[in-house]
Amino acid sequence: MSDNRVSSHAPSAATAGDDVRRALAVVLAAGEGTRMLSRMPKVLHQVAGRAIVSHVLDAVTHAGVDAVAVVIGPDREDVEAEVRRTSPQASLHVQRERLGTAHAVLAAREALEAGADDVIVLFGDTPLVRPETIRRLREAIAAGAAVAVLGFEARDPTGYGRLLIEGDELVAIREHKDATEAERAIRLCNGGIMALDGAHALALLDAVDNNNAKGEYYLTEVVEHARKAGLAATALVADEAEQLGINDRVQLAEAEAVIQARLRLAAQRAGVTLVAPETVFLSFDTVLGRDVVVEPNVVFGPGVVVEDGAVVHAFSHLAGATVARGADVGPFARLRPGAQIGERAHVGNFVEIKNATLAQGVKVGHLTYLGDADVGAGANIGAGTITCNYDGFRKHRTHIGAGAFIGSNTSLVAPVRVGAGAYTGSGSVVTNDVPGDALALGRSRQVVKDDWAMRWRKAHAADKGQS
Ligand code: UD1
Ligand code: CA
């Protein structure tokens, strides 16, 4: 298949200088995110099937940085595990007390001391930042600025730091709490993403004090220190959506909407038909091949690959599954992790498949559960077939040979094998292996009582007359 990875990030196109200038990204993820009202730290909440912080790490990777340092809170093994999964090379640094954003960056002093040409500071709760934007900030540093800040025109600037601009120079960032009325009228705000010239970064950060309304070490103060040292600071403007920081569940849903819109667009631009795009939910890693058709109301959890020309009918839910070329799935199908649907196979309505491989041309039309199973090419699975894969303690596999015909409403009690070309009679409970080309019947024989129904009706009609 063509590699149509539906990524919200364009493939990294190296900008001039990328390979000569070394970049360090420092990602601040020490916040608990109290406004989420959650037992889980904020940066582990998910958008598009992946933790918020991992989106930031992914953007940083796509921007082509050389080193990543992540600042986390004390005793946060869960955040550490997530960072290790997404960015195994990242160094982790613990900020023991939350004394402000500059203090948080300095928790990664070791990484800063290792030296870099560009230091990019990002917040771990800002998942929508694009690699292109990170590259733009780096270009500003390469062009001579000591500090480059990403800003946006806020619809409502309340709470944000304001960018104070004179000419085309950034002279200071004023935190909302410290701002005068006149400064509060400014709508150009600090989005929180900043690049620093590595040669000056440590000195600028060390100069920051906590003399302000919050009593915190503000990262934003580096702008003034740069100016005092005769260095240039500059602001770049990007879309507000890209700088959305997630502080509560409302913003979490807003971020989800933005990422979904990006993923849908990327899929459509890669040759996928989304009949009603706004009803299809994708994951960060969903891979959809060319000429795939996705009908309305389909959810793709993480780890799904759908190859060229396959069709996913309405109201299906897929996660951790592969659908090969020309296969079709749904409507109302559920593919769970480990489901591998072969070429031109057909998985119909109300069918659930888990940890099972269906070879090419297999037909599972209706109302079936196949779990922990291997199904050979061209086998036909009748309506209502169930693999009884679980004995209350362990899972067992079911093997169905090529060309087998499983009669409707068969229960396959695993572990069990049905040979190639074999049949099972409808309604059978299959507990023993079935040789190839045999017929297995595991059900009680039918009894017919002539005229029984007529006698029954007569008897009851008489009852009714008496009462
Ligand atoms: C910050 C900026 C503000 C900007 C806004 C954009 C500062 C001083 N202010 O304000 O100009 O408009 O973001 O959203 O930088 N963090 C730590 N350790 C700390 C403090 C913060 O790791 O000691 C992390 C937080 O988890 C968060 C990020 O840094 O991810 C930003 O901190 P927060 O306190 O939310 O800053 P704001 O007041 O929003
Ligand atoms: Ca914030």
PDB file of C-alpha atoms in Angstrom, residues 85-188:
ATOM      1  CA  ARG A  85       7.502   5.492  25.549  1.00  0.00           C
ATOM      2  CA  THR A  86       7.254   8.448  23.172  1.00  0.00           C
ATOM      3  CA  SER A  87      10.795   9.834  23.396  1.00  0.00           C
ATOM      4  CA  PRO A  88      13.166   7.179  24.755  1.00  0.00           C
ATOM      5  CA  GLN A  89      16.143   9.512  24.220  1.00  0.00           C
ATOM      6  CA  ALA A  90      14.689  12.365  26.268  1.00  0.00           C
ATOM      7  CA  SER A  91      16.363  13.222  29.567  1.00  0.00           C
ATOM      8  CA  LEU A  92      14.071  13.594  32.575  1.00  0.00           C
ATOM      9  CA  HIS A  93      14.485  16.254  35.240  1.00  0.00           C
ATOM     10  CA  VAL A  94      12.510  16.680  38.419  1.00  0.00           C
ATOM     11  CA  GLN A  95      11.332  20.085  39.587  1.00  0.00           C
ATOM     12  CA  ARG A  96      10.887  19.510  43.329  1.00  0.00           C
ATOM     13  CA  GLU A  97       9.023  22.740  44.093  1.00  0.00           C
ATOM     14  CA  ARG A  98       6.859  24.648  41.631  1.00  0.00           C
ATOM     15  CA  LEU A  99       8.492  28.030  41.840  1.00  0.00           C
ATOM     16  CA  GLY A 100       7.671  29.233  38.333  1.00  0.00           C
ATOM     17  CA  THR A 101       8.347  28.598  34.663  1.00  0.00           C
ATOM     18  CA  ALA A 102      11.963  29.869  34.680  1.00  0.00           C
ATOM     19  CA  HIS A 103      12.663  27.747  37.745  1.00  0.00           C
ATOM     20  CA  ALA A 104      11.152  24.783  35.897  1.00  0.00           C
ATOM     21  CA  VAL A 105      13.434  25.290  32.889  1.00  0.00           C
ATOM     22  CA  LEU A 106      16.435  25.463  35.230  1.00  0.00           C
ATOM     23  CA  ALA A 107      15.519  22.054  36.613  1.00  0.00           C
ATOM     24  CA  ALA A 108      16.991  20.879  33.311  1.00  0.00           C
ATOM     25  CA  ARG A 109      20.256  22.752  33.988  1.00  0.00           C
ATOM     26  CA  GLU A 110      22.315  19.678  33.159  1.00  0.00           C
ATOM     27  CA  ALA A 111      20.819  19.509  29.679  1.00  0.00           C
ATOM     28  CA  LEU A 112      21.333  23.266  29.216  1.00  0.00           C
ATOM     29  CA  GLU A 113      24.945  22.990  30.343  1.00  0.00           C
ATOM     30  CA  ALA A 114      25.563  20.288  27.742  1.00  0.00           C
ATOM     31  CA  GLY A 115      25.218  23.123  25.240  1.00  0.00           C
ATOM     32  CA  ALA A 116      22.992  23.824  22.258  1.00  0.00           C
ATOM     33  CA  ASP A 117      22.716  26.528  19.634  1.00  0.00           C
ATOM     34  CA  ASP A 118      18.959  26.800  20.024  1.00  0.00           C
ATOM     35  CA  VAL A 119      17.030  26.149  23.218  1.00  0.00           C
ATOM     36  CA  ILE A 120      13.277  25.811  22.733  1.00  0.00           C
ATOM     37  CA  VAL A 121      11.018  25.902  25.751  1.00  0.00           C
ATOM     38  CA  LEU A 122       7.548  24.425  25.410  1.00  0.00           C
ATOM     39  CA  PHE A 123       4.742  23.725  27.863  1.00  0.00           C
ATOM     40  CA  GLY A 124       3.720  20.100  28.162  1.00  0.00           C
ATOM     41  CA  ASP A 125       0.039  21.040  28.058  1.00  0.00           C
ATOM     42  CA  THR A 126       0.110  22.692  24.609  1.00  0.00           C
ATOM     43  CA  PRO A 127      -0.437  19.760  22.233  1.00  0.00           C
ATOM     44  CA  LEU A 128      -1.366  21.666  19.088  1.00  0.00           C
ATOM     45  CA  VAL A 129       1.985  23.275  18.362  1.00  0.00           C
ATOM     46  CA  ARG A 130       3.246  22.458  14.873  1.00  0.00           C
ATOM     47  CA  PRO A 131       6.814  21.498  13.966  1.00  0.00           C
ATOM     48  CA  GLU A 132       6.854  24.293  11.338  1.00  0.00           C
ATOM     49  CA  THR A 133       6.258  26.835  14.073  1.00  0.00           C
ATOM     50  CA  ILE A 134       9.096  25.478  16.190  1.00  0.00           C
ATOM     51  CA  ARG A 135      11.305  25.780  13.121  1.00  0.00           C
ATOM     52  CA  ARG A 136      10.230  29.409  12.598  1.00  0.00           C
ATOM     53  CA  LEU A 137      11.323  30.227  16.151  1.00  0.00           C
ATOM     54  CA  ARG A 138      14.663  28.555  15.528  1.00  0.00           C
ATOM     55  CA  GLU A 139      15.117  30.586  12.352  1.00  0.00           C
ATOM     56  CA  ALA A 140      14.619  33.781  14.366  1.00  0.00           C
ATOM     57  CA  ILE A 141      17.431  32.707  16.709  1.00  0.00           C
ATOM     58  CA  ALA A 142      19.650  31.761  13.777  1.00  0.00           C
ATOM     59  CA  ALA A 143      18.941  35.232  12.374  1.00  0.00           C
ATOM     60  CA  GLY A 144      20.382  36.857  15.501  1.00  0.00           C
ATOM     61  CA  ALA A 145      17.704  37.160  18.182  1.00  0.00           C
ATOM     62  CA  ALA A 146      18.647  36.022  21.696  1.00  0.00           C
ATOM     63  CA  VAL A 147      14.982  35.374  22.541  1.00  0.00           C
ATOM     64  CA  ALA A 148      12.115  34.584  20.152  1.00  0.00           C
ATOM     65  CA  VAL A 149       8.616  34.301  21.595  1.00  0.00           C
ATOM     66  CA  LEU A 150       5.516  32.903  19.956  1.00  0.00           C
ATOM     67  CA  GLY A 151       2.463  35.077  20.386  1.00  0.00           C
ATOM     68  CA  PHE A 152      -1.128  35.288  19.266  1.00  0.00           C
ATOM     69  CA  GLU A 153      -3.932  37.818  19.096  1.00  0.00           C
ATOM     70  CA  ALA A 154      -6.223  36.677  21.886  1.00  0.00           C
ATOM     71  CA  ARG A 155      -9.974  37.041  21.600  1.00  0.00           C
ATOM     72  CA  ASP A 156      -9.901  37.302  25.386  1.00  0.00           C
ATOM     73  CA  PRO A 157      -6.414  38.077  26.728  1.00  0.00           C
ATOM     74  CA  THR A 158      -7.350  37.712  30.419  1.00  0.00           C
ATOM     75  CA  GLY A 159      -4.772  35.699  32.308  1.00  0.00           C
ATOM     76  CA  TYR A 160      -2.121  35.672  29.606  1.00  0.00           C
ATOM     77  CA  GLY A 161       1.206  37.496  29.587  1.00  0.00           C
ATOM     78  CA  ARG A 162       1.075  40.512  27.234  1.00  0.00           C
ATOM     79  CA  LEU A 163       3.766  41.107  24.622  1.00  0.00           C
ATOM     80  CA  LEU A 164       5.038  44.678  24.855  1.00  0.00           C
ATOM     81  CA  ILE A 165       6.328  45.657  21.428  1.00  0.00           C
ATOM     82  CA  GLU A 166       8.214  48.765  20.344  1.00  0.00           C
ATOM     83  CA  GLY A 167       8.844  48.984  16.630  1.00  0.00           C
ATOM     84  CA  ASP A 168       9.659  45.393  15.726  1.00  0.00           C
ATOM     85  CA  GLU A 169      11.417  44.695  19.021  1.00  0.00           C
ATOM     86  CA  LEU A 170       9.879  42.778  21.886  1.00  0.00           C
ATOM     87  CA  VAL A 171      10.732  44.814  24.990  1.00  0.00           C
ATOM     88  CA  ALA A 172       9.007  42.823  27.721  1.00  0.00           C
ATOM     89  CA  ILE A 173       6.325  40.302  28.573  1.00  0.00           C
ATOM     90  CA  ARG A 174       3.998  41.490  31.287  1.00  0.00           C
ATOM     91  CA  GLU A 175       2.088  38.862  33.217  1.00  0.00           C
ATOM     92  CA  HIS A 176      -1.598  39.680  33.600  1.00  0.00           C
ATOM     93  CA  LYS A 177      -1.345  40.035  37.379  1.00  0.00           C
ATOM     94  CA  ASP A 178       1.522  42.503  37.089  1.00  0.00           C
ATOM     95  CA  ALA A 179       0.108  44.517  34.190  1.00  0.00           C
ATOM     96  CA  THR A 180      -1.242  48.089  34.280  1.00  0.00           C
ATOM     97  CA  GLU A 181      -4.702  48.851  32.886  1.00  0.00           C
ATOM     98  CA  ALA A 182      -3.096  50.183  29.690  1.00  0.00           C
ATOM     99  CA  GLU A 183      -1.012  46.993  29.325  1.00  0.00           C
ATOM    100  CA  ARG A 184      -4.051  44.824  29.947  1.00  0.00           C
ATOM    101  CA  ALA A 185      -5.688  46.425  26.902  1.00  0.00           C
ATOM    102  CA  ILE A 186      -3.032  44.760  24.705  1.00  0.00           C
ATOM    103  CA  ARG A 187      -4.384  41.693  22.942  1.00  0.00           C
ATOM    104  CA  LEU A 188      -1.079  40.293  21.685  1.00  0.00           C
TER     105      LEU A 188
END
